[in-house]
């Protein structure tokens, strides 16, 4: 019951954020156009529906992370696991629920989204084509009215009156515009909003008849007109209405098609590309090479077929250079010009056909991308659930703090990969299916890994675990620290300690004698060092150090710290499968690199084991000195 309210909340939050991004992106196309609230509401509704494929996976990720984070934070998840209920059992109802959401998302992508995108882009393009609503700014020359420049000194916002108005009529092709002045004016639209009705009061009309619209009159080019008026009405054509474009153009695009229509369009475009390619191939076969035609079209059985042109027997060899040199200068220029013309014509023809085929191929890739995206949304919902649920169980933090940070980082990572794959597929650098499924192919293994770690209660975010892992991987040296204990329960018995040291030295000597020489290339990659004996030796060293830490002699404690830590590095024994080691050996650069690193780590290991023997001898010497002191006393 907790998941569904949080899913609804996070979904609408994500949708609101994406809508704000949409508004900021297209605000210049919408502001100042005088669009009514119904049109804006319709546009935002269709835009919100178009944002669902991006908002839904992010909402599922955030909701699942918050839900399981709250369960872990309030120890409810621990209580369920202690009662024998596994994490997978807890997740099963939500897996079914998210699976139903994924199925619904598929039908939404296929049936609803094409229609909403058609309506959204139709409204958006219609808003772009609409003229901006008229706004007169005082103190500036306003040129929003086509063919007119209007200057207004002062504007009364209460009654919409304009004062000290100067109008420049530049609609006609004249060097001297008509000039109209007025003490005051009022601007309105006609009822059909197809014209501007400008009422002028107390002003003058100036016009140069020779340069104005009456230049064809018989009065001559030096005639000038001046008119003083009390009030005058000017009607100017200005379409302020909003007309929605026909959506048939958008329906024919890839964004307005379902799976069936996309498959049909892809087959049609592919057939067209193949047909054009066949025509280009046939034309290349028919084109003459150096003026000699090698193929020709003949009709056989009422079908045109290509056949080879019979070769013409040449009795004497022809030297083309001598023929060209025999021409005069005009003849040579004529031949060169004709050759250049033919080459240019052939190149332009080929470029045009290549452009046509490239445009068709790009259009086909667009359709293929839209077809693949019908399925990626459903899979993304499942992937993000299997990312969010185990992450919430691991971090055990609810609310909107840590879950939001992790969700945003994961979604940014997903968005970058998604965009990279999309652009690679769109530009034809990768196959379309590889580019579109790239994000799923990367995030799905991550979701499986996190789910496995959460089910097994692995410390994924434990810094000590990662520190140990990288030490095992890189072979970093580990220092040992011991301190004198204030309370000692089991005192160190010198004969027992000496026996343990002798046994440790014997084990170290056996290991060194077993691997006295450096391993060969194949021996290292296929076998390496024995993990069981190395693990037993490491445990024996730790047992000796732990026993010596109970000593009351500070010299023994200090010397016990000199025992090196026998690490279990991955490079000591690469694999338990000799065939895999042989495969690494065959991949020569990788095998050589691993061999160089591994041999160095093995040399350091044998040095540490030899150091254990040396330190054990020194500790025995300390014990012997202690016995001598006791006997003398």
Coordinates of C-alpha atoms in Angstrom, one line a residue:
X1 CA 0.0 0.0 0.0
X2 CA 3.0 2.3 0.4
X3 CA 4.3 1.9 -3.1
X4 CA 1.3 3.1 -5.0
X5 CA 0.8 6.6 -3.3
X6 CA 4.5 7.2 -3.5
X7 CA 4.5 6.2 -7.2
X8 CA 1.7 8.7 -7.9
X9 CA 3.4 11.4 -6.0
X10 CA 6.8 10.9 -7.7
X11 CA 5.2 10.5 -11.1
X12 CA 3.4 13.9 -10.9
X13 CA 6.5 15.5 -9.5
X14 CA 8.7 14.2 -12.4
X15 CA 6.0 15.1 -14.9
X16 CA 5.8 18.7 -13.5
X17 CA 9.6 19.0 -13.8
X18 CA 9.6 17.8 -17.3
X19 CA 6.7 20.1 -18.2
X20 CA 8.8 23.1 -16.8
X21 CA 11.6 22.0 -19.1
X22 CA 9.2 21.9 -22.0
X23 CA 7.9 25.3 -21.2
X24 CA 11.3 26.9 -20.9
X25 CA 12.3 25.3 -24.2
X26 CA 9.3 26.6 -26.2
X27 CA 8.4 29.7 -24.2
X28 CA 9.5 32.0 -27.1
X29 CA 7.0 30.3 -29.4
X30 CA 4.1 30.7 -27.0
X31 CA 4.6 34.1 -25.3
X32 CA 3.1 37.1 -26.9
X33 CA 0.9 35.2 -29.3
X34 CA -2.4 35.9 -27.6
X35 CA -3.3 32.2 -27.2
X36 CA -6.4 31.6 -25.1
X37 CA -6.4 29.4 -22.0
X38 CA -8.2 26.6 -23.8
X39 CA -5.5 26.3 -26.5
X40 CA -2.7 26.5 -23.9
X41 CA -4.4 23.9 -21.7
X42 CA -4.8 21.6 -24.7
X43 CA -1.2 22.0 -25.7
X44 CA 0.1 21.4 -22.1
X45 CA -2.2 18.3 -21.8
X46 CA -0.8 16.7 -24.9
X47 CA 2.8 17.7 -23.9
X48 CA 2.3 16.0 -20.5
X49 CA 1.1 12.8 -22.2
X50 CA 4.2 13.0 -24.4
X51 CA 6.4 13.2 -21.3
X52 CA 5.1 10.0 -19.8
X53 CA 7.8 7.8 -21.4
X54 CA 10.5 9.8 -19.5
X55 CA 8.6 10.4 -16.3
X56 CA 7.3 6.9 -15.6
X57 CA 10.6 5.0 -15.3
X58 CA 12.1 7.8 -13.1
X59 CA 9.0 7.7 -10.9
X60 CA 9.2 3.9 -10.5
X61 CA 12.9 4.2 -9.6
X62 CA 12.2 6.9 -7.0
X63 CA 9.1 5.2 -5.5
X64 CA 10.7 1.8 -5.2
X65 CA 13.8 3.3 -3.6
X66 CA 11.8 5.3 -1.1
X67 CA 9.5 2.3 -0.3
X68 CA 12.2 -0.2 0.4
X69 CA 14.4 2.5 2.0
X70 CA 11.6 3.2 4.5
X71 CA 11.2 -0.5 5.2
X72 CA 14.9 -0.8 5.9
X73 CA 15.1 2.4 7.9
X74 CA 12.3 1.3 10.3
X75 CA 13.8 -2.2 10.6
X76 CA 10.7 -3.7 9.0
X77 CA 12.8 -5.4 6.3
X78 CA 15.1 -6.9 8.9
X79 CA 12.1 -8.2 10.8
X80 CA 10.7 -9.8 7.7
X81 CA 14.1 -11.4 6.9
X82 CA 14.5 -12.7 10.4
X83 CA 11.1 -14.4 10.2
X84 CA 12.3 -16.3 7.1
X85 CA 10.8 -14.1 4.4
X86 CA 13.3 -13.3 1.7
X87 CA 13.6 -10.0 -0.1
X88 CA 12.4 -11.6 -3.4
X89 CA 9.2 -12.7 -1.6
X90 CA 8.7 -9.2 -0.3
X91 CA 9.2 -7.8 -3.8
X92 CA 6.9 -10.3 -5.6
X93 CA 3.6 -8.3 -5.3
X94 CA 5.4 -5.2 -6.6
X95 CA 7.1 -7.1 -9.4
X96 CA 3.6 -8.2 -10.6
X97 CA 2.3 -4.6 -10.2
X98 CA 5.3 -3.1 -12.1
X99 CA 4.9 -5.8 -14.7
X100 CA 1.3 -4.7 -15.3
X101 CA 2.5 -1.1 -15.5
X102 CA 5.0 -2.2 -18.1
X103 CA 2.3 -3.9 -20.1
X104 CA 0.1 -0.7 -19.9
X105 CA 3.1 1.4 -20.9
X106 CA 3.6 -0.7 -24.0
X107 CA 0.0 -0.1 -25.1
X108 CA 0.3 3.6 -24.2
X109 CA 3.4 3.8 -26.4
X110 CA 1.7 2.1 -29.3
X111 CA -1.9 3.5 -29.2
X112 CA -2.0 6.7 -27.2
X113 CA 1.4 8.4 -27.6
X114 CA 1.3 8.7 -31.4
X115 CA -2.0 10.6 -31.3
X116 CA -0.9 12.9 -28.4
X117 CA 2.4 13.7 -30.2
X118 CA 0.5 14.5 -33.4
X119 CA -1.8 16.9 -31.6
X120 CA 1.1 18.4 -29.6
X121 CA 3.3 19.2 -32.5
X122 CA 0.4 20.4 -34.6
X123 CA -0.6 22.9 -31.9
X124 CA 3.0 23.9 -31.4
X125 CA 3.7 24.5 -35.1
X126 CA 0.4 26.4 -35.4
X127 CA 1.4 28.6 -32.5
X128 CA 4.8 29.3 -34.2
X129 CA 3.0 30.4 -37.4
X130 CA 0.6 32.7 -35.5
X131 CA 1.4 36.4 -35.6
X132 CA 2.4 37.9 -32.3
X133 CA -0.3 39.9 -30.4
X134 CA 0.1 43.6 -30.9
X135 CA 1.9 45.4 -28.0
X136 CA 2.7 49.1 -28.3
X137 CA 5.6 50.2 -26.2
X138 CA 5.8 54.0 -25.4
X139 CA 8.9 55.8 -26.3
X140 CA 9.9 53.3 -29.0
X141 CA 9.3 52.8 -32.7
X142 CA 7.1 49.7 -33.0
X143 CA 7.2 47.7 -36.2
X144 CA 4.9 44.8 -35.3
X145 CA 2.2 46.0 -37.7
X146 CA 3.2 44.8 -41.2
X147 CA 4.1 47.9 -43.4
X148 CA 3.8 50.4 -40.6
X149 CA 6.2 51.9 -38.0
X150 CA 4.4 53.4 -35.1
X151 CA 5.8 55.8 -32.5
X152 CA 3.9 56.6 -29.3
X153 CA 5.2 59.0 -26.7
X154 CA 2.7 58.1 -23.9
X155 CA 0.2 55.3 -23.2
X156 CA -2.7 55.3 -20.8
X157 CA -3.2 51.7 -19.6
X158 CA -6.6 52.3 -18.1
X159 CA -8.5 53.3 -21.2
X160 CA -5.9 52.1 -23.8
X161 CA -5.4 55.6 -25.2
X162 CA -2.2 56.5 -27.1
X163 CA -0.9 60.0 -27.1
X164 CA 1.5 61.9 -29.4
X165 CA 1.3 59.3 -32.2
X166 CA 3.4 59.3 -35.3
X167 CA 2.7 56.6 -38.0
X168 CA 5.1 55.9 -40.9
X169 CA 3.4 54.0 -43.8
X170 CA 6.2 52.0 -45.4
X171 CA 3.9 49.5 -47.2
X172 CA 4.5 51.0 -50.7
X173 CA 7.8 50.9 -52.6
X174 CA 8.7 54.5 -51.9
X175 CA 11.7 56.4 -50.7
X176 CA 9.4 58.8 -48.8
X177 CA 6.8 57.1 -46.6
X178 CA 3.4 58.5 -45.7
X179 CA 3.5 60.2 -42.3
X180 CA 0.4 60.5 -40.1
X181 CA 0.5 62.4 -36.8
X182 CA -2.2 62.5 -34.1
X183 CA -2.6 64.0 -30.7
X184 CA -4.3 60.8 -29.5
X185 CA -5.4 57.5 -30.9
X186 CA -7.1 54.3 -29.9
X187 CA -6.3 50.8 -31.3
X188 CA -8.8 48.0 -31.5
X189 CA -9.4 44.8 -33.5
X190 CA -12.4 44.2 -35.7
X191 CA -14.9 41.6 -34.6
X192 CA -13.4 38.9 -36.8
X193 CA -9.8 39.8 -35.6
X194 CA -8.7 40.1 -39.3
X195 CA -8.0 43.8 -39.2
X196 CA -6.7 46.6 -36.9
X197 CA -9.1 49.5 -36.4
X198 CA -7.0 52.6 -35.6
X199 CA -9.0 55.7 -34.6
X200 CA -6.9 59.0 -34.8
X201 CA -7.9 62.3 -33.3
X202 CA -6.6 65.8 -34.1
X203 CA -3.7 65.3 -36.5
X204 CA -2.1 65.7 -39.9
X205 CA -1.6 63.5 -43.0
X206 CA 1.6 64.1 -45.1
X207 CA 2.2 62.4 -48.4
X208 CA 4.6 63.0 -51.4
X209 CA 2.4 62.3 -54.4
X210 CA 5.3 62.0 -56.7
X211 CA 7.0 59.3 -54.6
X212 CA 3.9 57.8 -53.0
X213 CA 1.1 55.6 -54.2
X214 CA -0.2 58.2 -56.7
X215 CA 3.0 58.6 -58.7
X216 CA 1.1 57.7 -61.8
X217 CA -1.1 60.8 -61.6
X218 CA -0.9 63.6 -64.1
X219 CA 0.0 66.2 -61.5
X220 CA 3.8 65.8 -61.7
X221 CA 6.4 64.4 -59.4
X222 CA 6.7 67.5 -57.2
X223 CA 3.1 67.4 -55.9
X224 CA 2.7 67.2 -52.1
X225 CA -0.4 66.5 -50.0
X226 CA -1.1 67.7 -46.5
X227 CA -4.4 67.0 -44.7
X228 CA -5.6 68.2 -41.3
X229 CA -8.3 66.2 -39.7
X230 CA -10.4 66.2 -36.6
X231 CA -10.8 62.4 -36.4
X232 CA -9.9 59.6 -38.8
X233 CA -10.2 55.8 -39.0
X234 CA -7.6 53.6 -40.6
X235 CA -8.3 50.0 -41.3
X236 CA -5.1 47.8 -41.5
X237 CA -5.0 44.1 -42.4
X238 CA -3.7 42.1 -39.4
X239 CA -4.7 38.5 -38.7
X240 CA -4.8 38.0 -35.0
X241 CA -6.8 34.8 -35.0
X242 CA -5.4 31.3 -34.1
X243 CA -5.8 28.8 -36.8
X244 CA -4.9 25.2 -36.1
X245 CA -2.9 23.5 -38.9
X246 CA -4.1 20.3 -40.5
X247 CA -2.7 17.3 -38.6
X248 CA -2.5 15.0 -41.7
X249 CA 1.1 16.1 -42.2
X250 CA 2.1 15.0 -38.7
X251 CA 0.1 11.8 -39.0
X252 CA 2.3 10.8 -41.9
X253 CA 5.5 11.3 -39.8
X254 CA 7.1 8.5 -37.7
X255 CA 5.9 10.1 -34.4
X256 CA 2.2 9.5 -35.4
X257 CA 2.4 5.8 -36.2
X258 CA 1.8 2.6 -34.3
X259 CA 3.8 -0.7 -34.7
X260 CA 1.8 -1.9 -37.6
X261 CA 2.1 1.4 -39.5
X262 CA 5.8 1.7 -38.7
X263 CA 6.5 -1.8 -40.0
X264 CA 4.6 -1.0 -43.2
X265 CA 6.4 2.3 -43.7
X266 CA 9.8 0.6 -43.0
X267 CA 9.1 -2.1 -45.6
X268 CA 8.0 0.6 -48.1
X269 CA 11.1 2.8 -47.6
X270 CA 13.4 -0.3 -47.8
X271 CA 11.7 -1.4 -51.0
X272 CA 12.2 2.1 -52.4
X273 CA 15.9 2.2 -51.4
X274 CA 16.4 -1.2 -53.0
X275 CA 14.7 -0.1 -56.1
X276 CA 16.7 3.0 -56.4
X277 CA 19.9 1.0 -55.8
X278 CA 19.0 -1.5 -58.5
X279 CA 18.3 1.4 -60.9
X280 CA 21.7 3.0 -60.1
X281 CA 23.4 -0.3 -60.6
X282 CA 21.7 -0.9 -64.0
X283 CA 22.5 2.6 -65.1
X284 CA 26.2 2.2 -64.2
X285 CA 26.3 -1.0 -66.3
X286 CA 24.7 0.8 -69.2
X287 CA 26.9 3.9 -69.1
X288 CA 29.7 3.8 -71.6
X289 CA 33.3 3.7 -70.3
X290 CA 35.6 6.0 -72.3
X291 CA 32.9 6.2 -74.9
X292 CA 32.6 2.4 -75.3
X293 CA 29.3 0.8 -74.2
X294 CA 29.8 -2.7 -72.6
X295 CA 26.1 -3.5 -71.9
X296 CA 22.9 -2.9 -73.7
X297 CA 19.2 -3.6 -73.2
X298 CA 17.4 -6.0 -75.5
X299 CA 13.9 -7.5 -75.4
X300 CA 13.7 -11.2 -75.0
X301 CA 10.3 -12.9 -74.5
X302 CA 8.7 -9.5 -74.0
X303 CA 11.1 -8.8 -71.1
X304 CA 14.0 -6.2 -71.2
X305 CA 17.3 -7.9 -70.3
X306 CA 20.9 -6.8 -70.2
X307 CA 23.4 -8.4 -72.5
X308 CA 27.0 -7.7 -73.4
X309 CA 27.8 -5.7 -76.4
X310 CA 29.8 -7.7 -78.9
X311 CA 33.4 -6.6 -79.1
X312 CA 34.6 -4.9 -82.2
X313 CA 37.7 -6.4 -83.8
X314 CA 40.4 -3.8 -84.2
X315 CA 42.9 -4.5 -86.9
X316 CA 45.4 -1.9 -85.9
X317 CA 46.3 -0.6 -82.5
X318 CA 45.1 3.0 -81.9
X319 CA 47.2 5.4 -79.9
X320 CA 44.8 7.9 -78.2
X321 CA 47.6 10.3 -77.3
X322 CA 48.6 10.6 -81.0
X323 CA 44.9 11.3 -81.9
X324 CA 44.7 14.0 -79.3
X325 CA 48.0 15.6 -80.3
X326 CA 46.9 15.7 -83.9
X327 CA 44.1 18.1 -83.0
X328 CA 44.6 21.9 -83.2
X329 CA 44.3 24.0 -80.1
X330 CA 40.5 24.6 -80.5
X331 CA 39.9 20.9 -81.0
X332 CA 41.9 20.1 -77.9
X333 CA 40.0 22.7 -75.8
X334 CA 36.7 21.3 -77.2
X335 CA 37.6 17.7 -76.2
X336 CA 38.7 18.8 -72.7
X337 CA 35.6 20.9 -72.2
X338 CA 33.3 18.1 -73.3
X339 CA 35.1 15.6 -71.0
X340 CA 34.8 18.0 -68.1
X341 CA 31.1 18.5 -68.8
X342 CA 30.4 14.8 -69.0
X343 CA 32.4 14.2 -65.7
X344 CA 30.6 17.1 -63.9
X345 CA 27.2 15.9 -65.1
X346 CA 28.0 12.3 -64.0
X347 CA 29.2 13.5 -60.6
X348 CA 26.1 15.8 -60.1
X349 CA 23.8 12.9 -61.1
X350 CA 25.5 10.5 -58.7
X351 CA 25.5 13.1 -55.8
X352 CA 21.8 13.7 -56.3
X353 CA 21.0 10.0 -56.2
X354 CA 23.2 9.5 -53.2
X355 CA 21.5 12.4 -51.4
X356 CA 18.1 10.9 -52.2
X357 CA 19.1 7.4 -50.9
X358 CA 20.7 9.0 -47.8
X359 CA 17.5 10.9 -47.0
X360 CA 15.4 7.8 -47.5
X361 CA 17.9 5.8 -45.3
X362 CA 17.7 8.4 -42.6
X363 CA 13.9 8.4 -42.7
X364 CA 13.9 4.6 -42.4
X365 CA 16.2 4.8 -39.4
X366 CA 13.8 7.3 -37.8
X367 CA 11.0 4.8 -38.2
X368 CA 13.1 2.0 -36.8
X369 CA 14.0 4.0 -33.8
X370 CA 10.4 4.8 -33.1
X371 CA 9.5 1.1 -33.5
X372 CA 12.2 0.0 -31.0
X373 CA 11.1 2.6 -28.5
X374 CA 7.7 1.0 -28.3
X375 CA 9.3 -1.7 -26.3
X376 CA 12.1 0.0 -24.4
X377 CA 9.7 2.0 -22.2
X378 CA 8.2 -1.3 -20.8
X379 CA 11.6 -2.8 -20.1
X380 CA 12.9 0.5 -18.6
X381 CA 10.1 0.3 -16.0
X382 CA 11.2 -3.1 -14.9
X383 CA 14.9 -2.3 -15.0
X384 CA 14.4 0.8 -12.8
X385 CA 12.3 -1.1 -10.3
X386 CA 15.1 -3.7 -10.0
X387 CA 17.5 -0.8 -9.5
X388 CA 15.4 1.1 -7.0
X389 CA 14.1 -1.8 -4.8
X390 CA 17.5 -3.4 -3.9
X391 CA 19.2 0.0 -3.6
X392 CA 16.5 1.0 -1.0
X393 CA 17.1 -2.3 0.8
X394 CA 20.8 -1.7 0.9
X395 CA 21.1 2.0 1.8
X396 CA 18.0 1.8 4.2
X397 CA 17.2 5.5 3.9
X398 CA 13.7 6.7 3.1
X399 CA 12.1 10.1 2.5
X400 CA 13.2 12.5 -0.2
X401 CA 16.8 13.0 0.7
X402 CA 19.2 10.2 -0.3
X403 CA 16.7 8.4 -2.6
X404 CA 16.3 11.6 -4.7
X405 CA 20.1 12.1 -5.0
X406 CA 20.6 8.4 -6.0
X407 CA 17.7 8.5 -8.4
X408 CA 18.8 11.6 -10.1
X409 CA 22.3 10.3 -10.6
X410 CA 21.1 7.0 -12.0
X411 CA 18.6 8.7 -14.3
X412 CA 21.3 11.1 -15.6
X413 CA 23.5 8.1 -16.3
X414 CA 20.6 6.4 -18.1
X415 CA 19.8 9.6 -20.0
X416 CA 23.4 10.1 -21.2
X417 CA 23.6 6.5 -22.4
X418 CA 20.1 6.7 -24.0
X419 CA 21.0 9.9 -25.9
X420 CA 24.3 8.5 -27.0
X421 CA 22.8 5.3 -28.4
X422 CA 20.0 7.3 -30.0
X423 CA 22.3 9.6 -31.9
X424 CA 24.5 6.8 -33.0
X425 CA 21.5 4.9 -34.3
X426 CA 20.0 8.0 -35.9
X427 CA 23.2 8.9 -37.7
X428 CA 23.7 5.4 -39.0
X429 CA 27.0 4.9 -37.1
X430 CA 25.5 1.9 -35.2
X431 CA 22.7 -0.4 -36.1
X432 CA 19.5 1.1 -34.8
X433 CA 18.7 -1.8 -32.4
X434 CA 22.1 -1.5 -30.8
X435 CA 21.8 2.2 -30.2
X436 CA 18.3 2.1 -28.8
X437 CA 18.9 -1.0 -26.5
X438 CA 22.3 0.3 -25.3
X439 CA 21.0 1.7 -22.1
X440 CA 19.0 -1.4 -21.3
X441 CA 22.0 -3.6 -22.0
X442 CA 24.1 -1.6 -19.5
X443 CA 21.5 -1.1 -16.7
X444 CA 20.0 -4.6 -16.7
X445 CA 23.2 -6.3 -15.5
X446 CA 23.5 -3.6 -12.9
X447 CA 20.0 -4.3 -11.7
X448 CA 20.7 -8.0 -11.5
X449 CA 23.9 -7.4 -9.5
X450 CA 22.2 -5.1 -7.0
X451 CA 19.3 -7.5 -6.6
X452 CA 21.7 -10.3 -5.9
X453 CA 23.7 -8.2 -3.4
X454 CA 20.5 -7.1 -1.6
X455 CA 19.1 -10.7 -1.4
X456 CA 22.4 -11.9 0.1
X457 CA 22.8 -8.9 2.5
X458 CA 26.1 -8.0 0.9
X459 CA 27.8 -4.8 2.0
X460 CA 27.8 -2.9 -1.3
X461 CA 28.3 0.5 0.1
X462 CA 30.7 -0.6 3.0
X463 CA 33.9 1.4 2.4
X464 CA 36.0 -1.2 4.3
X465 CA 34.8 -4.0 2.0
X466 CA 35.7 -2.0 -1.1
X467 CA 39.1 -1.1 0.5
X468 CA 39.8 -4.8 1.1
X469 CA 38.7 -5.6 -2.5
X470 CA 41.0 -3.0 -4.1
X471 CA 43.8 -4.1 -1.9
X472 CA 43.3 -7.7 -3.1
X473 CA 43.1 -6.4 -6.6
X474 CA 46.1 -4.1 -6.6
X475 CA 48.4 -5.7 -4.0
X476 CA 48.6 -2.7 -1.7
X477 CA 50.8 -3.4 1.4
X478 CA 48.9 -3.8 4.7
X479 CA 50.5 -2.7 8.0
X480 CA 49.8 -4.6 11.2
X481 CA 49.1 -2.7 14.5
X482 CA 49.2 -4.3 18.0
X483 CA 49.0 -2.8 21.5
X484 CA 49.6 -4.2 24.9
X485 CA 46.5 -5.6 26.5
X486 CA 45.5 -4.3 29.9
X487 CA 43.6 -7.5 30.8
X488 CA 45.0 -10.8 29.6
X489 CA 43.0 -14.0 30.1
X490 CA 45.2 -16.5 28.4
X491 CA 48.9 -15.9 29.2
X492 CA 51.5 -16.8 26.6
X493 CA 53.2 -20.1 27.4
X494 CA 56.7 -20.1 26.0
X495 CA 56.9 -23.8 25.1
X496 CA 53.5 -23.6 23.3
X497 CA 54.4 -20.4 21.5
X498 CA 57.7 -22.0 20.5
X499 CA 55.9 -25.0 19.1
X500 CA 53.6 -22.8 17.1
X501 CA 56.5 -20.8 15.7
X502 CA 58.2 -24.0 14.7
X503 CA 55.1 -25.3 13.0
X504 CA 54.6 -21.9 11.2
X505 CA 58.2 -22.0 10.0
X506 CA 57.7 -25.5 8.7
X507 CA 54.6 -24.5 6.8
X508 CA 56.3 -21.5 5.3
X509 CA 59.3 -23.6 4.2
X510 CA 57.1 -26.2 2.6
X511 CA 55.3 -23.5 0.6
X512 CA 58.5 -21.9 -0.5
X513 CA 60.0 -25.2 -1.5
X514 CA 56.9 -26.1 -3.5
X515 CA 57.1 -22.8 -5.4
X516 CA 60.8 -22.3 -5.3
X517 CA 61.1 -21.1 -8.9
X518 CA 59.0 -18.6 -10.9
X519 CA 56.0 -20.0 -12.6
X520 CA 55.9 -20.2 -16.4
X521 CA 53.4 -18.3 -18.6
X522 CA 50.9 -21.1 -19.1
X523 CA 51.4 -22.6 -15.6
X524 CA 50.6 -19.2 -14.0
X525 CA 47.5 -18.5 -16.2
X526 CA 46.1 -22.0 -15.9
X527 CA 47.0 -22.9 -12.3
X528 CA 48.7 -20.2 -10.2
X529 CA 49.3 -20.8 -6.5
X530 CA 47.2 -23.2 -4.5
X531 CA 44.5 -21.1 -2.9
X532 CA 43.7 -23.6 -0.1
X533 CA 47.3 -23.9 1.2
X534 CA 47.8 -20.2 0.9
X535 CA 44.6 -19.5 2.9
X536 CA 45.6 -22.1 5.5
X537 CA 49.1 -20.5 5.8
X538 CA 47.5 -17.0 6.2
X539 CA 45.2 -18.3 8.9
X540 CA 48.2 -19.9 10.7
X541 CA 50.1 -16.6 10.7
X542 CA 47.1 -14.8 12.1
X543 CA 46.7 -17.4 14.8
X544 CA 50.3 -17.1 15.9
X545 CA 50.1 -13.3 15.9
X546 CA 46.8 -13.4 17.9
X547 CA 48.4 -15.8 20.5
X548 CA 51.6 -13.6 20.8
X549 CA 49.4 -10.5 21.3
X550 CA 48.6 -11.9 24.8
X551 CA 52.2 -11.5 25.9
X552 CA 53.2 -9.1 28.7
X553 CA 56.6 -8.5 27.1
X554 CA 56.5 -5.3 25.0
X555 CA 59.4 -6.6 22.9
X556 CA 57.4 -9.6 21.9
X557 CA 54.4 -7.4 21.0
X558 CA 56.6 -5.1 18.9
X559 CA 58.2 -8.1 17.1
X560 CA 54.8 -9.7 16.4
X561 CA 53.8 -6.6 14.5
X562 CA 56.7 -7.4 12.1
X563 CA 54.8 -10.5 10.8
X564 CA 53.5 -9.5 7.4
X565 CA 49.9 -10.0 6.4
X566 CA 49.6 -12.9 4.0
X567 CA 47.0 -11.4 1.6
X568 CA 44.6 -13.3 -0.7
X569 CA 45.2 -11.4 -3.9
X570 CA 43.2 -12.3 -7.0
X571 CA 46.5 -12.3 -9.0
X572 CA 47.9 -15.3 -7.0
X573 CA 45.3 -17.6 -8.6
X574 CA 43.4 -16.1 -11.5
X575 CA 40.8 -18.9 -12.2
X576 CA 39.6 -22.3 -11.1
X577 CA 39.1 -23.3 -14.7
X578 CA 42.3 -24.2 -16.6
X579 CA 40.5 -23.8 -19.9
X580 CA 39.7 -20.2 -19.1
X581 CA 43.3 -19.6 -18.2
X582 CA 44.3 -21.1 -21.6
X583 CA 41.9 -18.7 -23.3
X584 CA 43.5 -15.8 -21.5
X585 CA 46.9 -17.1 -22.6
X586 CA 45.8 -17.2 -26.2
X587 CA 44.6 -13.6 -26.0
X588 CA 48.2 -12.6 -26.0
X589 CA 48.2 -8.9 -24.9
X590 CA 45.8 -9.5 -22.0
X591 CA 47.6 -12.7 -20.9
X592 CA 51.0 -11.0 -20.9
X593 CA 49.8 -8.1 -18.9
X594 CA 48.2 -10.4 -16.3
X595 CA 51.4 -12.5 -16.2
X596 CA 53.6 -9.5 -15.5
X597 CA 51.5 -8.2 -12.7
X598 CA 50.9 -11.7 -11.2
X599 CA 54.5 -12.6 -11.2
X600 CA 55.4 -9.4 -9.4
X601 CA 52.7 -10.1 -6.8
X602 CA 53.9 -13.7 -6.3
X603 CA 57.5 -12.5 -5.8
X604 CA 56.2 -10.1 -3.1
X605 CA 54.2 -13.0 -1.5
X606 CA 57.3 -15.3 -1.3
X607 CA 59.2 -12.3 0.2
X608 CA 56.5 -12.0 2.9
X609 CA 56.6 -15.7 3.7
X610 CA 60.4 -15.6 4.0
X611 CA 59.9 -12.6 6.3
X612 CA 57.6 -14.8 8.5
X613 CA 60.3 -17.3 9.0
X614 CA 62.8 -14.6 9.9
X615 CA 60.5 -12.9 12.4
X616 CA 59.6 -16.3 13.9
X617 CA 63.4 -16.9 14.5
X618 CA 63.7 -13.5 16.2
X619 CA 60.7 -14.2 18.4
X620 CA 62.2 -17.6 19.4
X621 CA 65.4 -15.8 20.2
X622 CA 63.5 -13.4 22.5
X623 CA 61.9 -16.4 24.2
X624 CA 65.2 -18.1 24.7
X625 CA 66.6 -14.9 26.2
X626 CA 63.6 -14.8 28.5
X627 CA 64.2 -18.4 29.6
X628 CA 67.9 -17.6 30.3
X629 CA 66.9 -14.7 32.5
X630 CA 64.4 -16.9 34.4
X631 CA 67.0 -19.6 34.9
X632 CA 69.6 -17.1 36.2
X633 CA 67.1 -15.8 38.6

